[in-house]
Coordinates of C-alpha atoms and ligand atoms in Angstrom, one line a residue:
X1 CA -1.0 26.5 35.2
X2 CA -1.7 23.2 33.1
X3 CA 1.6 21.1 32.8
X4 CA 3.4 20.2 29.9
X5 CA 4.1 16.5 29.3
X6 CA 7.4 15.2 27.5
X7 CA 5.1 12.9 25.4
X8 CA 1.3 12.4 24.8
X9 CA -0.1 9.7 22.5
X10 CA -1.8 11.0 19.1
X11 CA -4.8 9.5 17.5
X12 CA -4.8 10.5 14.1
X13 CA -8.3 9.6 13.4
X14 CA -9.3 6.3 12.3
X15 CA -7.6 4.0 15.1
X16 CA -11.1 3.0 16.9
X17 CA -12.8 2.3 13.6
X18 CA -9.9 0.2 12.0
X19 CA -9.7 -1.7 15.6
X20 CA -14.1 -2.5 15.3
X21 CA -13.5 -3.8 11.6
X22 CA -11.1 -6.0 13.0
X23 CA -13.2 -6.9 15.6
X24 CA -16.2 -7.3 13.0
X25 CA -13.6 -9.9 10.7
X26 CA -13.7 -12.0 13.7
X27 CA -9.8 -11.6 12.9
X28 CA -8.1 -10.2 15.9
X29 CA -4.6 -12.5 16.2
X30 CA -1.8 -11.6 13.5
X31 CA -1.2 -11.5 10.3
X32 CA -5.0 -10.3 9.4
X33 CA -6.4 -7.6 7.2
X34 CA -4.8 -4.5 8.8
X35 CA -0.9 -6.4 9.7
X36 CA -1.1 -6.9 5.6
X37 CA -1.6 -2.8 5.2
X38 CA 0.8 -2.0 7.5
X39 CA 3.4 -4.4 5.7
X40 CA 2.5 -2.8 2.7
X41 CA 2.6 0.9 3.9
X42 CA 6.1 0.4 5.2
X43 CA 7.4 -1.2 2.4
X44 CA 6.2 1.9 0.3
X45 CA 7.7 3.7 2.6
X46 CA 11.2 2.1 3.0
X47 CA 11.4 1.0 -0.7
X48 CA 12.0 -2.6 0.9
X49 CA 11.4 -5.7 -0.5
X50 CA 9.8 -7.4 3.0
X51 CA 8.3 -5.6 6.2
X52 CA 7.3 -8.0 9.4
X53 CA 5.5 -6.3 12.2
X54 CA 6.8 -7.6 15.3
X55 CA 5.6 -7.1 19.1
X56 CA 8.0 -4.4 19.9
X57 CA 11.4 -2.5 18.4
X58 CA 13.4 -4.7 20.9
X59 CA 11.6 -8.1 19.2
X60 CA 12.3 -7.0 16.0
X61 CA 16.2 -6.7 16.8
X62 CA 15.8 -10.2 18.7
X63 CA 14.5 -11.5 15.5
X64 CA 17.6 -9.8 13.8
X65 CA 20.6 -11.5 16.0
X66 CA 18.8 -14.8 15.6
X67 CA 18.8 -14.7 11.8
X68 CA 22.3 -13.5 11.8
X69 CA 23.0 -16.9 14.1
X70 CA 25.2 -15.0 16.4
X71 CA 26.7 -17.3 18.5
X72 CA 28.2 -17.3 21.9
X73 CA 32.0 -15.5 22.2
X74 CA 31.1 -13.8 18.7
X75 CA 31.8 -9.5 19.1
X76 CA 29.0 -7.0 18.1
X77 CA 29.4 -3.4 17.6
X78 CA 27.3 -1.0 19.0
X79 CA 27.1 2.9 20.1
X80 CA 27.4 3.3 24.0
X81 CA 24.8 5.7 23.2
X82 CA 22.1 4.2 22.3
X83 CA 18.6 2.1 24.4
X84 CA 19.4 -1.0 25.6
X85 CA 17.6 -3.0 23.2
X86 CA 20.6 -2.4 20.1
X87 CA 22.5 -4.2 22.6
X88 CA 20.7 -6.4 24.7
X89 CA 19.4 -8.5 21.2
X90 CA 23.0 -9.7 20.4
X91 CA 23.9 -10.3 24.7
X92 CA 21.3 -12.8 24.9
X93 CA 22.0 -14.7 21.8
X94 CA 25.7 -15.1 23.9
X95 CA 27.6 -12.4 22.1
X96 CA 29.9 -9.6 23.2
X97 CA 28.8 -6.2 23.1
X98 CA 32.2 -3.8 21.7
X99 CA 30.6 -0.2 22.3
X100 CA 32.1 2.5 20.0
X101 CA 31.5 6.1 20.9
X102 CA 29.5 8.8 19.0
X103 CA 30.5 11.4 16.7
X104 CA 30.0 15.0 18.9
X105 CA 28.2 16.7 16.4
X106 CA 24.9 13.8 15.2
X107 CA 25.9 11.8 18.2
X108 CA 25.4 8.8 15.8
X109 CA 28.6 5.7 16.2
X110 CA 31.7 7.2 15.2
X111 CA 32.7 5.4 12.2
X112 CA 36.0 6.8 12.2
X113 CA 36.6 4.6 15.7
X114 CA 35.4 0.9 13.4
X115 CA 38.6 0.1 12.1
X116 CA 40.0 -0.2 15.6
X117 CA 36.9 -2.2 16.8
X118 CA 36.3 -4.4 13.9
X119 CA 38.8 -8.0 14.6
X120 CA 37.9 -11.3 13.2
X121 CA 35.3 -12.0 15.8
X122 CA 32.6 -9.1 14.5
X123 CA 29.9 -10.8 13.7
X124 CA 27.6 -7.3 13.2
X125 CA 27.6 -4.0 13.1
X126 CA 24.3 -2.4 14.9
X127 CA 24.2 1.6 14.1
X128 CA 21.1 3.4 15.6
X129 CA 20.9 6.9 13.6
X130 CA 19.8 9.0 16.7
X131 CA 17.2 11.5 16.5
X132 CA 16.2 10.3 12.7
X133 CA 19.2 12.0 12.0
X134 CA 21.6 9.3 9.2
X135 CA 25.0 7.8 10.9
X136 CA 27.5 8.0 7.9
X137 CA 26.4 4.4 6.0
X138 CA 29.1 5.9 3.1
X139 CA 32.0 5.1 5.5
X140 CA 30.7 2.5 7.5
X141 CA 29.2 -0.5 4.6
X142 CA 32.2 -0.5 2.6
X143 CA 34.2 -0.9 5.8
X144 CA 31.7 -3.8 6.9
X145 CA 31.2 -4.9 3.6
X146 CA 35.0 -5.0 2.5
X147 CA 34.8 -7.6 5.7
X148 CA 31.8 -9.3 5.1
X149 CA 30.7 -8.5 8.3
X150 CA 26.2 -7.7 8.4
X151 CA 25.1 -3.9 9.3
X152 CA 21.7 -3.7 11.6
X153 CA 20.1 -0.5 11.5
X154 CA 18.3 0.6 14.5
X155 CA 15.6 3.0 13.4
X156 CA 13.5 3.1 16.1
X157 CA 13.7 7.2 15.8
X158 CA 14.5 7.2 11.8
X159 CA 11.3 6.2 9.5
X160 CA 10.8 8.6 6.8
X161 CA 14.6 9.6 7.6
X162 CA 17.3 10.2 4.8
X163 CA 20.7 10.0 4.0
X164 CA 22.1 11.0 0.7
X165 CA 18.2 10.7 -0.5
X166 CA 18.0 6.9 0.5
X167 CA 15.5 5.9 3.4
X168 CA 17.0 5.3 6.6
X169 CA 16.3 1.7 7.3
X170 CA 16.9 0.4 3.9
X171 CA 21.1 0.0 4.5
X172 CA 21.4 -2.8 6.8
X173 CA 20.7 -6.1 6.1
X174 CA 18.0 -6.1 8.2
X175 CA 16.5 -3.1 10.2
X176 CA 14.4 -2.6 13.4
X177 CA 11.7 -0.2 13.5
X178 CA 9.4 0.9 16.6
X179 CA 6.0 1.7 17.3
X180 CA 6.0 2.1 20.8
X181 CA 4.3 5.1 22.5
X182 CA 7.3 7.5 22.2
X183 CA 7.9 7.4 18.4
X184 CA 6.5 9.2 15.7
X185 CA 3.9 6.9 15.0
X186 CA 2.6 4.3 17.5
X187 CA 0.2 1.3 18.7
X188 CA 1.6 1.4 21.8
X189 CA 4.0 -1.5 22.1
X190 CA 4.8 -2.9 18.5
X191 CA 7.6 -3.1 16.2
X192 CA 8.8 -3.9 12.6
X193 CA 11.8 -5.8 11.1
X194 CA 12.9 -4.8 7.7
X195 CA 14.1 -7.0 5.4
X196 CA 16.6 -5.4 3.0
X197 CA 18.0 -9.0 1.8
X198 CA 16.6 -12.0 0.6
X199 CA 18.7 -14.4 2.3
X200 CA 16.8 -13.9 5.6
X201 CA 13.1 -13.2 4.5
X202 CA 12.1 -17.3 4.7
X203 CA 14.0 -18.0 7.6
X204 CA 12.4 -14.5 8.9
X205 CA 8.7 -15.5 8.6
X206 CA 9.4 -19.1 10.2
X207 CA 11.4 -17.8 13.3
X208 CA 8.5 -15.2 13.9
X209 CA 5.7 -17.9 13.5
X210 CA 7.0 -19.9 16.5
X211 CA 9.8 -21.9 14.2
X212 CA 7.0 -23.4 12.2
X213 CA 6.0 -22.8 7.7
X214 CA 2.7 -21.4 8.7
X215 CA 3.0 -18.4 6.5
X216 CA 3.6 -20.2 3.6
X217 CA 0.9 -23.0 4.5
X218 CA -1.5 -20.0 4.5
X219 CA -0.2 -18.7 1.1
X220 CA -1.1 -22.4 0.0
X221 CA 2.2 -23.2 -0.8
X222 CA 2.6 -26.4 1.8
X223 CA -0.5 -28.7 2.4
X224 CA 0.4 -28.5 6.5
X225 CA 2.1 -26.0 8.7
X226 CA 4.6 -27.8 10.8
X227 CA 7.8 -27.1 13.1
X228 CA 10.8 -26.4 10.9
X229 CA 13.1 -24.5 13.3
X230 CA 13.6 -22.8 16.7
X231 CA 11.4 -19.8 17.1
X232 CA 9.3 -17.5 18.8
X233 CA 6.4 -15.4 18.9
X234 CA 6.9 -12.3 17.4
X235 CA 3.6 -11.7 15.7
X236 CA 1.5 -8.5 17.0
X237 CA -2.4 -8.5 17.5
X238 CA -4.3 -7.0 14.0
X239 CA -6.0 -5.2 17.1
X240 CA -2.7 -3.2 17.5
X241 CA -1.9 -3.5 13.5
X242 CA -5.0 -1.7 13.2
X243 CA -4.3 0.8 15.2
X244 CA -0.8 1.8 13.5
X245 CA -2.3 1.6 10.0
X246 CA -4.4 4.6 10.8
X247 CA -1.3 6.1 12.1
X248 CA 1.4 4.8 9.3
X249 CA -1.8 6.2 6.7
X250 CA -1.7 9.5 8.4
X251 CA 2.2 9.9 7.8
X252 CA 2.3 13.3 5.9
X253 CA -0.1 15.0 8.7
X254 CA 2.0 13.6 11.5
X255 CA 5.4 14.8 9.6
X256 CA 3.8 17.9 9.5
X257 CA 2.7 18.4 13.1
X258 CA 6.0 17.3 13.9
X259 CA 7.9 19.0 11.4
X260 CA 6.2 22.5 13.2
X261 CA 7.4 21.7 16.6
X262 CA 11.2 21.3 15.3
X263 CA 11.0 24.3 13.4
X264 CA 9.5 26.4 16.2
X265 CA 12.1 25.3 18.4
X266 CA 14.9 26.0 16.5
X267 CA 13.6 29.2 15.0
X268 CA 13.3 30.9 18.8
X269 CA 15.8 28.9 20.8
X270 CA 19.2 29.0 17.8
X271 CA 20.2 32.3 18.8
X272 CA 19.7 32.2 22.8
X273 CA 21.6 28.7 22.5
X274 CA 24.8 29.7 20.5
X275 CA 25.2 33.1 22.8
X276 CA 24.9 30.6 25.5
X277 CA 27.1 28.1 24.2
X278 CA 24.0 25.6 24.2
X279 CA 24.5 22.6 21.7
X280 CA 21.0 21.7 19.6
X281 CA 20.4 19.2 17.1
X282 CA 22.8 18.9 13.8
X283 CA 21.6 17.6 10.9
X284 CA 23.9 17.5 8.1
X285 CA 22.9 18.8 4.7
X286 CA 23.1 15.1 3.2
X287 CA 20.5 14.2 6.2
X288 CA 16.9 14.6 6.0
X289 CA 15.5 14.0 9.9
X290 CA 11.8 12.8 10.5
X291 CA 11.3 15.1 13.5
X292 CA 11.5 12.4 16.2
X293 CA 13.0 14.7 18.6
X294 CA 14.5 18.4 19.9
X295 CA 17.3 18.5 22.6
X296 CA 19.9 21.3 24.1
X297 CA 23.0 20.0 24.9
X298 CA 24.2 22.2 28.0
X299 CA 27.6 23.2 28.9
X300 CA 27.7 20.9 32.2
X301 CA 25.8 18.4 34.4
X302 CA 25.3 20.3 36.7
X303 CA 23.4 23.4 34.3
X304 CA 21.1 20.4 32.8
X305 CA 20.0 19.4 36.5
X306 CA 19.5 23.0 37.8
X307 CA 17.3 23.5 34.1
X308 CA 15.9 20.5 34.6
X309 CA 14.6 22.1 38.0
X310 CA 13.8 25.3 36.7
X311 CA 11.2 24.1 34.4
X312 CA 9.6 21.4 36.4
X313 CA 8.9 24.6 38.7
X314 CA 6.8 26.3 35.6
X315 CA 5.5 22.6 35.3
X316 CA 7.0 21.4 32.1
X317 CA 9.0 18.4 31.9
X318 CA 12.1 17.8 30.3
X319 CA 13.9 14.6 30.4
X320 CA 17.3 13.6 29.7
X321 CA 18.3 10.2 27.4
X322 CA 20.4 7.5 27.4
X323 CA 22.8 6.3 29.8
X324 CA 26.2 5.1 28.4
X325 CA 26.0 1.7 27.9
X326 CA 29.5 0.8 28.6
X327 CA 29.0 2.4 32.2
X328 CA 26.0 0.2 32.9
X329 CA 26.2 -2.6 35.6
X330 CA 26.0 -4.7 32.6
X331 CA 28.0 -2.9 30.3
X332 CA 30.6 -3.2 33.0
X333 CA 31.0 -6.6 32.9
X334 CA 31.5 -6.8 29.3
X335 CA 35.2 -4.5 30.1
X336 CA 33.3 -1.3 30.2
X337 CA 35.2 1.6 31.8
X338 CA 35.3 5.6 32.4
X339 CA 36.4 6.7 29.5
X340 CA 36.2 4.6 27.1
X341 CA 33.6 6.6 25.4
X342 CA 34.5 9.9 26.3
X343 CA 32.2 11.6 23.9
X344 CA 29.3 9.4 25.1
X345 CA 29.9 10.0 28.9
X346 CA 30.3 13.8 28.1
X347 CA 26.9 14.0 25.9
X348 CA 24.6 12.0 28.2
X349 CA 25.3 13.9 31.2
X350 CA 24.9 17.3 29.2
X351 CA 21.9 16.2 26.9
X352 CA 18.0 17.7 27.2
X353 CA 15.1 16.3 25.8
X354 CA 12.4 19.6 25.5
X355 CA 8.7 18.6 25.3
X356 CA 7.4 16.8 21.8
X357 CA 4.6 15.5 20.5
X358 CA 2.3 16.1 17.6
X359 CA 0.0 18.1 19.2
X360 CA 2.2 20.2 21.2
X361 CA 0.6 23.6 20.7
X362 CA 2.6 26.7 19.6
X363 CA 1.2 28.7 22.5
X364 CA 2.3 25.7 25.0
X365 CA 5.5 25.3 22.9
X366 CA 6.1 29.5 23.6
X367 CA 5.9 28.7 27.3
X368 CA 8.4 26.1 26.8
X369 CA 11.0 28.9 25.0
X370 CA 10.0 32.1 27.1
X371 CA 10.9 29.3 30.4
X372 CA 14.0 28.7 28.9
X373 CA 15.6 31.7 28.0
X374 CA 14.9 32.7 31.8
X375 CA 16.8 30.5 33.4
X376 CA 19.9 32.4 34.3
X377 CA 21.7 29.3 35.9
X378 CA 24.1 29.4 33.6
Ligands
LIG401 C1 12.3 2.8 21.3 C2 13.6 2.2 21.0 C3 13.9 0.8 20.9 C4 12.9 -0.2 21.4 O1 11.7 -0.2 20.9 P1 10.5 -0.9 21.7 O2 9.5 -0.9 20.6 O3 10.2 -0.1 22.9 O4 11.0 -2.3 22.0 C5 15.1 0.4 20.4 N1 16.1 1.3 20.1 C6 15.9 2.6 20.2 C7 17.0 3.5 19.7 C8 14.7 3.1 20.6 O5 14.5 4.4 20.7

């Protein structure tokens, strides 16, 4: 019996080829021939006015906190549930993490909690839309904006995503895409920071090119580059841009794997899960998801471990997701505490991540189904 993976990394075709073209350009540091496509690609499809590769997902929300100039003692919302990165951006610049639970049905930030967590210390509100699938942005930017308070949209799971026919990641102020090996489309480790308002895009380019003007000096617009501000590195290889351009090119056939994995899923596991009273994915009519991922949501802890068991015995693994933040050693000493997010706590303990990847074959994907609907530990 061959074993089924959670995740396997996808070539979609023309990674090697792009990579030796960089090679042969003698241009293999960033911002060469194939970071330029990828900018371009993503701004096509985000309908954004700036894209900026960055190293990772968790870079590109680094980048984000430092061009909001969070300071220390400012407050940041976040979902408990959520990776550590939507938080961990804002902690190091000195700020406050308030987590706010999710809704139960897209286990996306509550928006309806907000008002409760929003005091004249916010200084952002960071959403992730989980699975792909859109956190309400029609309650939650007039509430911000009526405040002047920045949204940051996490859309590490959400490109190609919709809500109310608008791409996910063109809401916030600024958004962080990820590449790494996990998402729909990958080099790896890399990352992207959207850049839905102008304010930030010059400020942007400087504090990714080590705090100096050297993106405008090689647009010919300053005669030297020099050091204008405190920055970083943020700036991926063209090796890796290369690499994701063959991937971000190869959208529509990877939405397409992807979309058949979902659908196979849901078609032969809907039935079995509402006689079982198994929760699986909701995506609201006004949401259009991008496939990132497929989960049951089991009636205890204790039925996810014992499934969890059950499959790994017919070799297939299925993992679980995030911790709650606000239970974390760190989120602790921010003032988190059991219960405080009670949906969150509930979710995470419950929540099952089956097998996905693009391609996941049906007859593997049948093995997956026909493994699940044995388990009679519930
Ligand atoms: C993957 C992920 C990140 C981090 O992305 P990296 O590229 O691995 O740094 C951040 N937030 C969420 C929700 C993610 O899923």
């Amino acid at each position: 019996m061959t074993s089924i993976p959670f995740n396997r990394p996808f070539l979609a075709g023309s990674e090697f080829d792009y990579m030796r073209q960089a090679v042969e350009r003698m241009h293999i540091s960033g911002d060469g021939l194939f970071t330029r496509r990828c900018h371009a690609l993503l701004e096509k499809m985000l309908g954004a006015p700036k894209v900026l590769l960055t190293t990772s997902g968790t870079h590109a929300l680094d980048l984000a906190a430092l061009l909001l100039d969070i300071q220390p003692g400012d407050e940041v919302i976040v979902p408990s549930f959520t990776f550590v990165s939507t938080a961990n951006a804002f902690v190091l610049r000195g700020a406050r993490p308030v987590f706010a639970d999710i809704r139960p049905d897209t286990l996306n930030l509550d928006e309806a909690l907000l008002p409760n967590l929003v005091n004249e210390r916010t200084r952002a509100i960071a959403v992730m839309h989980y699975g792909g699938v859109g956190c309400e942005m029609d309650a939650i930017l007039p509430l911000a904006d009526a405040r002047g308070i920045p949204v940051i949209e996490d859309n590490a799971h959400g490109l190609l995503g919709q809500y109310r026919g608008k791409p996910l990641g063109s809401f916030g102020v600024m958004t962080a895409q990820s590449f790494h090996e996990t998402k729909n489309f990958s080099c790896g480790e890399g990352g992207a920071l959207v850049l839905n308002d102008a304010r930030y895009l010059e400020r942007a380019e400087i504090l990714r090119e080590k705090g100096t003007n050297r993106s405008r000096f090689f647009r010919g617009q300053v005669d030297k580059y020099t050091w204008v501000d405190a920055g970083s590195s943020f700036l991926p290889s063209d090796l890796l841009a290369a690499f994701l351009c063959a991937q971000l090119e190869a959208h529509a056939e990877i939405q397409e794997r992807r979309r058949r994995v979902w659908e196979y899923y849901d078609a032969h596991l809907r039935g079995w899960a509402a006689e079982r009273g198994v929760g699986l994915p909701c995506v609201p009519v006004h949401c259009r998801q991008p496939y990132h991922l497929f989960y049951l949501l089991l009636p205890s802890a204790q039925a996810r471990r014992h499934l969890i068991a059950h499959l790994g015995g017919q070799e297939i693994l299925a993992v679980f997701h995030y911790l709650p933040l606000h239970l974390s050693p760190m989120g602790r000493k921010f003032g988190g505490y059991a219960g405080q997010c009670p949906v969150a706590e509930s979710v995470s303990g419950r929540l099952l991540r089956l097998p996905f990847y693009n391609d996941l074959t049906e007859s593997d994907q049948a093995r997956v189904v026909a493994a699940i609907r044995s388990f009679e530990g519930f």
